[in-house]
Coordinates of C-alpha atoms in Angstrom, one line a residue:
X1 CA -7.0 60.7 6.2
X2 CA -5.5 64.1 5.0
X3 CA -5.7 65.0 8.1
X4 CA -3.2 62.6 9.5
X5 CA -1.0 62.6 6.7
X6 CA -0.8 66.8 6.9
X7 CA 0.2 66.0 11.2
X8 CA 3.8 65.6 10.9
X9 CA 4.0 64.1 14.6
X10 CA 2.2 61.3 13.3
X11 CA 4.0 60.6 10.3
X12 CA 7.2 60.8 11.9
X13 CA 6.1 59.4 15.0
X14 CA 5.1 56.3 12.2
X15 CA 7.8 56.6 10.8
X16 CA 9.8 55.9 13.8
X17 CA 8.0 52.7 14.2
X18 CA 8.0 52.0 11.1
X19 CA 11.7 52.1 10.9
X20 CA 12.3 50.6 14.3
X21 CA 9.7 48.0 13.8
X22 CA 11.9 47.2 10.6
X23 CA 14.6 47.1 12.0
X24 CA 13.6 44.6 14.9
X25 CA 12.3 41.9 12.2
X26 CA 15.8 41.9 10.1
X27 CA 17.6 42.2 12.9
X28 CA 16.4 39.2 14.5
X29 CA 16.2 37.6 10.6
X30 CA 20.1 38.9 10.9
X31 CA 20.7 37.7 14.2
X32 CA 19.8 33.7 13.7
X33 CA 21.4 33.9 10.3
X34 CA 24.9 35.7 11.7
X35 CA 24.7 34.1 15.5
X36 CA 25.8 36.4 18.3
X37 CA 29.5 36.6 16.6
X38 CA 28.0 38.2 13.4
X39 CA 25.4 40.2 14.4
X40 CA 28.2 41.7 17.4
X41 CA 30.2 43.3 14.5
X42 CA 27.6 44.2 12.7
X43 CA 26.4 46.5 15.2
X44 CA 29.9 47.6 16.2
X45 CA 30.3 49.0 12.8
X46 CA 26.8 50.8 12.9
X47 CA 27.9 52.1 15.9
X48 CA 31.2 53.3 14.8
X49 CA 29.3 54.8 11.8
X50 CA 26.9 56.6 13.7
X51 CA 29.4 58.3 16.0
X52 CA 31.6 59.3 12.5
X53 CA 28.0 61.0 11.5
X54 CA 28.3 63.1 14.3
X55 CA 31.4 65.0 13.4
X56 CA 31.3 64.9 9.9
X57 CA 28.1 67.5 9.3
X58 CA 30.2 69.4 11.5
X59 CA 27.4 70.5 14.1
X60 CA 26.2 73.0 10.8
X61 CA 23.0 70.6 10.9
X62 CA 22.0 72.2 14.7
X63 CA 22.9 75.4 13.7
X64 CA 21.0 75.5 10.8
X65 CA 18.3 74.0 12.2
X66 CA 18.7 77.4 14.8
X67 CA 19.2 79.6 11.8
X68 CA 15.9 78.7 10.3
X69 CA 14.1 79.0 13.3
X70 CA 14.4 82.5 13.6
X71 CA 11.6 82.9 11.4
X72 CA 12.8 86.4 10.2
X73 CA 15.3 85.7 6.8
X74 CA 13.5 84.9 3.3
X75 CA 13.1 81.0 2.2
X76 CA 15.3 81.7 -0.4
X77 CA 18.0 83.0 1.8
X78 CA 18.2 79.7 3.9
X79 CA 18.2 78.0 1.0
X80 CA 21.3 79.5 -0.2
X81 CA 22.8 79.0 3.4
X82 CA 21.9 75.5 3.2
X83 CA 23.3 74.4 0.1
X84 CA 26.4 76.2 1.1
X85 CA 26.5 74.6 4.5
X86 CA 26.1 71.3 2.5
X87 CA 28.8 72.0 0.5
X88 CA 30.9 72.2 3.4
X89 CA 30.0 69.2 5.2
X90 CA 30.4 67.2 2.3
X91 CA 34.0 68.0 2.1
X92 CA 34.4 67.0 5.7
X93 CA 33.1 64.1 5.2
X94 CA 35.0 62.4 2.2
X95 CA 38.0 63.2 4.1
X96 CA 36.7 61.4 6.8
X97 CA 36.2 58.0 4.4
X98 CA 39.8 58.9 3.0
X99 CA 41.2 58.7 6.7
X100 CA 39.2 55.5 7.3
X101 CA 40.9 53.9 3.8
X102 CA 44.5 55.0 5.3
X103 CA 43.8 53.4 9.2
X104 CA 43.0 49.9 7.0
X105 CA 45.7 50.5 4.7
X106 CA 48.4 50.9 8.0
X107 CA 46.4 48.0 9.7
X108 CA 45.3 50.7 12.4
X109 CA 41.7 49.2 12.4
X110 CA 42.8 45.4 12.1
X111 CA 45.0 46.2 15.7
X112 CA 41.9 47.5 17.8
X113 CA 39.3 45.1 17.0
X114 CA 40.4 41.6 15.9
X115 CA 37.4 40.3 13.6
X116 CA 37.9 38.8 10.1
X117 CA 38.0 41.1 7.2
X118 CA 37.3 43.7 9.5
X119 CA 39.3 46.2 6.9
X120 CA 37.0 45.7 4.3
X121 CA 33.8 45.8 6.7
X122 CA 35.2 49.0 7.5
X123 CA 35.3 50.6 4.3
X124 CA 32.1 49.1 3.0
X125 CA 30.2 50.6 6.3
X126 CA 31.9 54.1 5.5
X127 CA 31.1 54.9 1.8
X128 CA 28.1 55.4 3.3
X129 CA 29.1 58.5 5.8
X130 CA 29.2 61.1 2.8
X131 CA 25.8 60.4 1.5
X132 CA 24.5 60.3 5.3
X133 CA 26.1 63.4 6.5
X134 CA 23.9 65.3 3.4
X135 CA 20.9 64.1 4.5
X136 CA 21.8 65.4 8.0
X137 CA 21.7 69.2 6.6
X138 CA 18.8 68.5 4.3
X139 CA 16.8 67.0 7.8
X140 CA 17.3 70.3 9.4
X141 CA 16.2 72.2 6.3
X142 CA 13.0 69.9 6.1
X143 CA 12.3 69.9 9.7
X144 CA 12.8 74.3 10.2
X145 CA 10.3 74.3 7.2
X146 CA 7.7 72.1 8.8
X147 CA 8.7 69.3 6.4
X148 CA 9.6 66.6 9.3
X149 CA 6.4 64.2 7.8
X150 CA 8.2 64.5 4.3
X151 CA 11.5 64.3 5.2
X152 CA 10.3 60.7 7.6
X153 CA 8.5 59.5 4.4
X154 CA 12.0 59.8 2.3
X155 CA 14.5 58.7 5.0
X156 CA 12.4 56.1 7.6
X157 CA 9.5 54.9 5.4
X158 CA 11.6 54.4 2.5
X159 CA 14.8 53.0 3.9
X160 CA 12.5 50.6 5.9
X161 CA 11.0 49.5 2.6
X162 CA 14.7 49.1 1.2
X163 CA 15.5 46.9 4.2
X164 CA 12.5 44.7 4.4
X165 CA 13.2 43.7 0.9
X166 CA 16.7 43.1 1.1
X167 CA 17.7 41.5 4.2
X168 CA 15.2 38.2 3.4
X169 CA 16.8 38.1 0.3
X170 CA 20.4 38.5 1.4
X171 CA 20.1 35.6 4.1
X172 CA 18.8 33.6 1.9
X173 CA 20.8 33.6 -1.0
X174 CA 24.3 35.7 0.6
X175 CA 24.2 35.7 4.6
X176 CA 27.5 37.2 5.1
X177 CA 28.6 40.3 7.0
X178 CA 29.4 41.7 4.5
X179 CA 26.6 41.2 2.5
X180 CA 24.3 42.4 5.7
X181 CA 26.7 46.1 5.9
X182 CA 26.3 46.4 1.8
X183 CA 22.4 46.6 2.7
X184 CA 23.3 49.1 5.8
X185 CA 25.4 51.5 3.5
X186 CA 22.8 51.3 0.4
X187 CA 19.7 52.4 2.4
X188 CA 21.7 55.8 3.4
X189 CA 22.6 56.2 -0.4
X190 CA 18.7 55.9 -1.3
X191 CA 17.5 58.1 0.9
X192 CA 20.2 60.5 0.1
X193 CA 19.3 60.8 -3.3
X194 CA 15.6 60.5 -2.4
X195 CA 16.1 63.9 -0.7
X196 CA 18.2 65.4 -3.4
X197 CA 15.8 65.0 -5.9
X198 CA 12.3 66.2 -3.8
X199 CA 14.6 69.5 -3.1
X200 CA 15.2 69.8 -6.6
X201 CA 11.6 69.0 -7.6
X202 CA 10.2 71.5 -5.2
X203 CA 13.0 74.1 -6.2
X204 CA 11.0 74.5 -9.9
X205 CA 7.8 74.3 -8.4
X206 CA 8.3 77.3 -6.5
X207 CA 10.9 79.0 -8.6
X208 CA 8.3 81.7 -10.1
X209 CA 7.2 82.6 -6.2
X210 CA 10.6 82.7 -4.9
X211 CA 12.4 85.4 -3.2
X212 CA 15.0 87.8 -4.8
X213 CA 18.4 86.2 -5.1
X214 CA 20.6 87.4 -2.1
X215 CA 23.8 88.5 -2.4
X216 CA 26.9 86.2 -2.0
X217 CA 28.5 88.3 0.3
X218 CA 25.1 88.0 2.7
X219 CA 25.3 84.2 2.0
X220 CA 29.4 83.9 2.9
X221 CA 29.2 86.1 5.7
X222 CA 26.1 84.4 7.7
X223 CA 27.7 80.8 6.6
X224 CA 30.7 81.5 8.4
X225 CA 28.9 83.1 11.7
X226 CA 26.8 79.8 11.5
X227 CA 30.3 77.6 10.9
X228 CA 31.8 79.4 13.7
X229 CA 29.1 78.3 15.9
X230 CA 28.6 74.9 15.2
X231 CA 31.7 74.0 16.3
X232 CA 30.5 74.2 19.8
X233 CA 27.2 72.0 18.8
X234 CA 29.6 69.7 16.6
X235 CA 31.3 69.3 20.3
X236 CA 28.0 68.6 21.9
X237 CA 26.4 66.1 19.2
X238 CA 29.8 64.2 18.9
X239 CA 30.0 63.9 23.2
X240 CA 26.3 62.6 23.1
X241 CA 27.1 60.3 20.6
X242 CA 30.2 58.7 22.2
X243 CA 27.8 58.3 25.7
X244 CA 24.9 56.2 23.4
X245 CA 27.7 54.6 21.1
X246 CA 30.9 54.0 23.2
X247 CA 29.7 51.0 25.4
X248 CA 29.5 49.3 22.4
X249 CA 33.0 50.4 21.1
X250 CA 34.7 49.5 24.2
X251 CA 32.6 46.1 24.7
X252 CA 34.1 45.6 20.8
X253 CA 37.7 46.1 21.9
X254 CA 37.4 44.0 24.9
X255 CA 34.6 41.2 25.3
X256 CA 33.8 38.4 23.6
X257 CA 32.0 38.7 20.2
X258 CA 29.3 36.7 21.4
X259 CA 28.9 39.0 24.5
X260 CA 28.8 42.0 22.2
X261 CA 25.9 40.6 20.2
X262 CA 23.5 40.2 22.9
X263 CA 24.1 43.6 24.4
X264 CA 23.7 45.1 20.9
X265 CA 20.5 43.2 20.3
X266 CA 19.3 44.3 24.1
X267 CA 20.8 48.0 23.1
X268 CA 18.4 48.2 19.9
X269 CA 15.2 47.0 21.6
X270 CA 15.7 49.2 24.4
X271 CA 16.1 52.2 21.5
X272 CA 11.8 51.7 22.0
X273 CA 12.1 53.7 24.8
X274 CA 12.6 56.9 22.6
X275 CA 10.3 56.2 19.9
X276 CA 8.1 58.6 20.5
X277 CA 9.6 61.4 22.0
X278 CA 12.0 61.6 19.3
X279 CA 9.1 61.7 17.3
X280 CA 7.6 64.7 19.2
X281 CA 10.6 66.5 19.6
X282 CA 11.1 67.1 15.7
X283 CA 9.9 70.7 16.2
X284 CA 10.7 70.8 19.6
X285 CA 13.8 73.0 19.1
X286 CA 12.4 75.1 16.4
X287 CA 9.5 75.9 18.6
X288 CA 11.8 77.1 21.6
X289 CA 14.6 78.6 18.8
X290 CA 11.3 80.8 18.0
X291 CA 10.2 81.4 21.6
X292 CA 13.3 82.4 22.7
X293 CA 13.4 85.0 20.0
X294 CA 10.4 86.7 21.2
X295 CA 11.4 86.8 24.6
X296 CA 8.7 84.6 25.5
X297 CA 10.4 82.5 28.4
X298 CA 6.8 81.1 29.5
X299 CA 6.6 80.1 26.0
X300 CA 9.8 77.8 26.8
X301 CA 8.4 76.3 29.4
X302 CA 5.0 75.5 27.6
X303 CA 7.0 73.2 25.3
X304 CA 8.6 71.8 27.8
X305 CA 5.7 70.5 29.8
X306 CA 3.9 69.4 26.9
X307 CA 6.9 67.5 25.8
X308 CA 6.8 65.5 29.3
X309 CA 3.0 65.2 29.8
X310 CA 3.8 63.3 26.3
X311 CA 7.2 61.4 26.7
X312 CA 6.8 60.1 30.7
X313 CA 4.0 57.6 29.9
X314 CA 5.6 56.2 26.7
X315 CA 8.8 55.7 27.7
X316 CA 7.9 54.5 31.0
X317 CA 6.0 51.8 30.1
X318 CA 8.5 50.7 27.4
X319 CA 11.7 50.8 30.0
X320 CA 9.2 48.4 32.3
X321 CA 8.6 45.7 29.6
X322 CA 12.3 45.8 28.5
X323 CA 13.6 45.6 32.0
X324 CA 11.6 42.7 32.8
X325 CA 11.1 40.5 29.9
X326 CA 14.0 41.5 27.6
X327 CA 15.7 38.6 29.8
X328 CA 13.5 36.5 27.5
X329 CA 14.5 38.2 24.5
X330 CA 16.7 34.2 23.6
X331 CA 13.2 33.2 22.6
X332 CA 13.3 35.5 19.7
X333 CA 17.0 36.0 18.7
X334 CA 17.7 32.5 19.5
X335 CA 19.9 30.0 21.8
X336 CA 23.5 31.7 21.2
X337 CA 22.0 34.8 22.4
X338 CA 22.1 35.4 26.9
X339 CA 20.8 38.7 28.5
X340 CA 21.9 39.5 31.8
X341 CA 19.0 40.4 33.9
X342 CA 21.0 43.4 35.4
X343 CA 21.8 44.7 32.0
X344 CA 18.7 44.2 30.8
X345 CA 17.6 46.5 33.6
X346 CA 20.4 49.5 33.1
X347 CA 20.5 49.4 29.4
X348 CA 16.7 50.7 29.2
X349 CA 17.1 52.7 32.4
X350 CA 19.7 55.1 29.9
X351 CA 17.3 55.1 27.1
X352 CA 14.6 56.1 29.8
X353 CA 16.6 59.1 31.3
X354 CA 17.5 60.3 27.6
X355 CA 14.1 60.1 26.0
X356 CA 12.4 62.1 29.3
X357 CA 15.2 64.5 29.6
X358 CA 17.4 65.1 26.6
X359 CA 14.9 67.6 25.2
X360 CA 16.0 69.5 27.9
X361 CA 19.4 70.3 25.7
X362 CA 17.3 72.2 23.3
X363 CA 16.3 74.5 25.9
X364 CA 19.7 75.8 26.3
X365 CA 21.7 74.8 23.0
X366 CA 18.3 76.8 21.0
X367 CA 18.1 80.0 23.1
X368 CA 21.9 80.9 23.6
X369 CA 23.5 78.6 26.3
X370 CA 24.8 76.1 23.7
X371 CA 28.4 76.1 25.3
X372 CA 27.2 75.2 28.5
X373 CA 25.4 72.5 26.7
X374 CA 28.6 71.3 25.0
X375 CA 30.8 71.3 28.6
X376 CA 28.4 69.3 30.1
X377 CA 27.7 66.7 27.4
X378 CA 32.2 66.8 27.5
X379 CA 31.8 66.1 31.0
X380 CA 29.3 63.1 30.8
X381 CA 31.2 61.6 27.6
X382 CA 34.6 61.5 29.6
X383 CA 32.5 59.9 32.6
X384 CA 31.1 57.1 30.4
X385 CA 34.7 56.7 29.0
X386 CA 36.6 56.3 31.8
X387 CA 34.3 54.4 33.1
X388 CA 34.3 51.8 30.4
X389 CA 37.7 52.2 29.9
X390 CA 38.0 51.0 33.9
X391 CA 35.4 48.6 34.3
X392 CA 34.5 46.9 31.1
X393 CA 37.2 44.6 31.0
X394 CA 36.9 43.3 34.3
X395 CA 32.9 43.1 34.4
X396 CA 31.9 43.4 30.7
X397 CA 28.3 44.2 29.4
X398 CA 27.2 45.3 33.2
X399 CA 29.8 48.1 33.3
X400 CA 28.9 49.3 29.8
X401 CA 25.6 49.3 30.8
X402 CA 25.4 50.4 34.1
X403 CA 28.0 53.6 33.0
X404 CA 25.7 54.5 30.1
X405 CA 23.0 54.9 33.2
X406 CA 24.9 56.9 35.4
X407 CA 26.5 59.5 32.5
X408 CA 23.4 59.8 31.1
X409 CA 21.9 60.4 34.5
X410 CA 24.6 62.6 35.5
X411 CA 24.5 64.8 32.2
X412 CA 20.4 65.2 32.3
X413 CA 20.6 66.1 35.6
X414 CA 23.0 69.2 35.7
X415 CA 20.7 70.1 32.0
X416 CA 17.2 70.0 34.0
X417 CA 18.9 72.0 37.0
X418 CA 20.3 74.7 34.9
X419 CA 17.1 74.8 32.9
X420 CA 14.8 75.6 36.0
X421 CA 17.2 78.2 37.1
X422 CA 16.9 79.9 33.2
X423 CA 13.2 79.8 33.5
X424 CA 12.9 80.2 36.9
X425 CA 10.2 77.6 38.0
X426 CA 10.5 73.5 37.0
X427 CA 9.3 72.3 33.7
X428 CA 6.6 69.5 33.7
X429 CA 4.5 68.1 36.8
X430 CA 5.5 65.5 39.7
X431 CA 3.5 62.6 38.4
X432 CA 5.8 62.2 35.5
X433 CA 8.2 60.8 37.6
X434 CA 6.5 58.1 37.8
X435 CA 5.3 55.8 35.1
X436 CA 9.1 54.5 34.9
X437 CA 8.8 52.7 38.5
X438 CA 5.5 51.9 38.2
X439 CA 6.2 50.3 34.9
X440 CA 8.9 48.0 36.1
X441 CA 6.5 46.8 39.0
X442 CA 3.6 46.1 36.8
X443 CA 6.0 44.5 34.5
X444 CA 7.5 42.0 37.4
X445 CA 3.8 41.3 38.2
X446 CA 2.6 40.5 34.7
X447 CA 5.9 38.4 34.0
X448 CA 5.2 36.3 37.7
X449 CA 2.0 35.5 36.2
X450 CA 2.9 34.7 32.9
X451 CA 5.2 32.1 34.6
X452 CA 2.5 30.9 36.2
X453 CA 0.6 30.1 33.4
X454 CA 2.8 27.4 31.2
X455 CA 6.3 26.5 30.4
X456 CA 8.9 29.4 29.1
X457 CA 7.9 29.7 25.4
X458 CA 6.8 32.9 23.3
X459 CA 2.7 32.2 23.7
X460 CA 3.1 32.4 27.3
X461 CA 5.2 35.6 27.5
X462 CA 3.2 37.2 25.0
X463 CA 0.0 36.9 26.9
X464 CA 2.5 38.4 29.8
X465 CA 3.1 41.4 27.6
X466 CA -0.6 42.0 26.9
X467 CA -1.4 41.9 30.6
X468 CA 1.6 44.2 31.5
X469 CA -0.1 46.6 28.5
X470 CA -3.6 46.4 30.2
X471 CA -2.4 47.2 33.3
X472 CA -0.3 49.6 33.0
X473 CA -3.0 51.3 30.3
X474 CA -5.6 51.6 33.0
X475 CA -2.9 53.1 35.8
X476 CA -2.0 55.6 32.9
X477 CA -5.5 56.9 32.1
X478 CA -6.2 56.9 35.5
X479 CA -3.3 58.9 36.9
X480 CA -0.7 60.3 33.7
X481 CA -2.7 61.6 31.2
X482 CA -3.4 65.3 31.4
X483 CA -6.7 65.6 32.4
X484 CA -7.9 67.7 29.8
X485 CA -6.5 64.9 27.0
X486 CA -8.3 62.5 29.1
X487 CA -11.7 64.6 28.8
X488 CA -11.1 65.2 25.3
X489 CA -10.6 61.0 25.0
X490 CA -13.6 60.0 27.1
X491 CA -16.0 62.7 24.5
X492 CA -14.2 61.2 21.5
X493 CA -15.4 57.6 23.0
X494 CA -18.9 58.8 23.9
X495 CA -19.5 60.4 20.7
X496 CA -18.5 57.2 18.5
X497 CA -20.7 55.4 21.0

């Protein structure tokens, strides 16, 4: 048991389902309380939160994350960089909930997207932007540490807690909007001060140990070099945040309600895909950061291809159960809610691309090459735009979709090609190419059987899920799995035996 808890891939990997697992249950609680209308704008606003979140830490979170990766400075150094950096961002970001008050005041907001008291849902969903963009910086501080287990306890275990509470109780006796983004907003604030206080806690713990105080002109002087530079990864983060966020935005502005809250609900099942390799990517860019500063290039690629060897398989087989039966997904969020069985299909396809390939950023925004990192995210973020800005209106959820697939596919692509040409050979192994289009056939052929078996209800499709897992769990050992992790699983079976 210490073991696991001291393996911070696992806690945050279970963290990540935790939280995501959460956040499936009050979502659908949310979903058949609110109808499609409701739950729509509620996810507009998260998405519109999530995309202010980007800006508002001011990229300092990546470069401090890059800072602390060097390895070389004392702990109490970065500490003094991070509390300065925090500072900062905290500035930027009450400014940011200042501007949001004035666009509701000037009816700005009330002109773009036409829901009911969407002013006020506004300003509830942004009191929560400061208190987020500080646990951004204190994320990075935790993770360059080797804290990513403790920071997931404070942020995903506990804000699921929060919500698992709250949402129950808010249905039953208050299931408004509003109500529902009050809960959104207070989870950030908890975790926030969560944070706070473990920082301060471990700050007198170790206060005889520390380091000697460094000078404030040290502090001033590296803070601005780092400032200077995150604008570039402020840049980046905010461009890969409009290409996961602005489908929604645009579908907001111009489709039916009710069409915005199935494709949110499809949009936050498909986020399965990435479960896990966000999970093993928390020291993914501290591990190249320190690579890169050895001049250890074969050390890059190491990370790389164990990354993949990890990340095809998983997301793979969730982009094949998604495809296939998230056009059954009614059965769960209920009767108001359609899927589109092409949406269904390109909406996971995104996720799939970004979950396999995204780490690929952090092999050139961690070892120098963050500009080129930042053009072509630009480049894929005005794709997606213009393509929504084009197509959505006419064709709706398919073209929000379908151009979150191709920009995502577009910007991963030029990332992987200018990542062989760093390193000089190509991360990870051909057979990771394909667990995504063996999962969607395996998937088809579980759901034709499933249909086989009885009428279109949640028994049947769940016994079509299981047989999808079986299947494609025996094609996996067989084939995906590294074979040494598949020697070390087969001795690990035989021993307990």
């Amino acid at each position: 048991m210490r073991r696991i808890l001291r393996n911070d891939v696992v806690i945050v990997m279970g963290g990540q389902i935790v939280l995501l697992m959460t956040g499936v249950v009050t979502s659908t609680i949310i979903a058949r309380a609110l109808a499609a209308d409701g739950y729509g704008v509620v996810n507009l606003l998260r998405n519109i939160l999530v995309i202010a979140l980007t800006v508002s830490p001011l990229g300092l979170d990546v470069a401090l994350l890059k800072f602390c990766g060097r390895g070389r400075d004392p702990d109490s150094f970065k500490l003094a960089i991070a509390w300065k950096l925090r500072a900062i961002a905290r500035v930027a970001a009450i400014l940011a909930v200042i501007l949001v008050g004035l666009a509701v005041a000037t009816g700005f907001i009330q002109r773009i997207y036409a829901f009911p008291a969407v002013g006020q849902a506004f300003l509830i969903t942004f009191l929560a932007l400061p208190f987020a963009t500080d646990a951004a910086l204190l994320g990075a501080v935790y993770r360059a540490s080797g804290g990513a287990g403790r920071y997931a306890l404070l942020v995903s275990y506990a804000q699921s807690a929060f919500r698992i509470v709250a949402v129950p109780l808010t249905v039953v006796f208050c299931p408004t909007i509003e109500a529902i983004l009050w809960i959104n907003t207070l989870q950030i604030i908890l975790s926030s001060l969560l944070l706070s206080a473990d920082l301060r806690r471990q700050e007198k713990t170790n206060a005889r140990a520390a380091d000697a105080q460094p000078q404030a002109k040290a502090v001033d002087a590296e803070a601005k070099r780092l400032l200077r530079e995150s604008v570039w990864m402020c840049l980046s983060i905010l461009a890969y945040s409009l290409m996961r966020s602005a489908d929604v935005m645009f579908l907001g502005a111009f489709a039916p309600a009710s069409s915005l809250g199935a494709y949110s609900a499809l949009a936050m099942v498909a986020q399965l895909v990435a479960i896990f390799p966000m999970a093993a990517s928390q020291s993914l860019g501290p591990n190249i950061s320190h690579a890169h500063h050895r001049g250890e290039s074969e050390g890059v690629r190491r990370e790389l291809d164990h990354y993949l060897s990890k990340a095809a398989p998983i997301s793979g087989f969730i982009f094949g159960g998604i495809a296939i039966f998230g056009q059954r997904l009614d059965l769960v969020f209920g009767a108001s809610f359609h899927f589109d069985p092409l949406v269904c299909l390109l909406l996971p396809l995104g996720q799939t691309l970004s979950a396999a390939l995204a780490p690929m950023g952090y092999a050139l925004s961690m070892t120098g090459r963050h500009r080129a990192e930042t053009a072509i995210l630009c480049l894929g973020a005005v794709i997606l735009i213009a393509s929504c800005l084009i197509f959505v209106p006419r064709y709706g959820a398919v073209a929000a979709a379908a151009a979150v697939a191709f920009a995502f596919l577009f910007v991963n692509g030029v990332r992987f090609a200018l990542v062989i040409r760093s390193l000089g050979s190509i991360p990870g192994r051909l057979i990771d190419l394909a667990p995504a289009p063996a999962g969607l056939c395996l998937a088809w052929l579980a759901a034709d059987i499933c249909d086989s078996l009885g009428p279109r209800n949640l028994a049947t499709n769940f016994c079509g899920c299981l047989l999808y897992a079986l299947l494609f769990g025996v094609l996996a050992f067989s084939f995906f799995i590294d074979s040494g992790v598949r020697s070390k699983m087969v001795q690990s079976l035989v021993g307990r035996a």
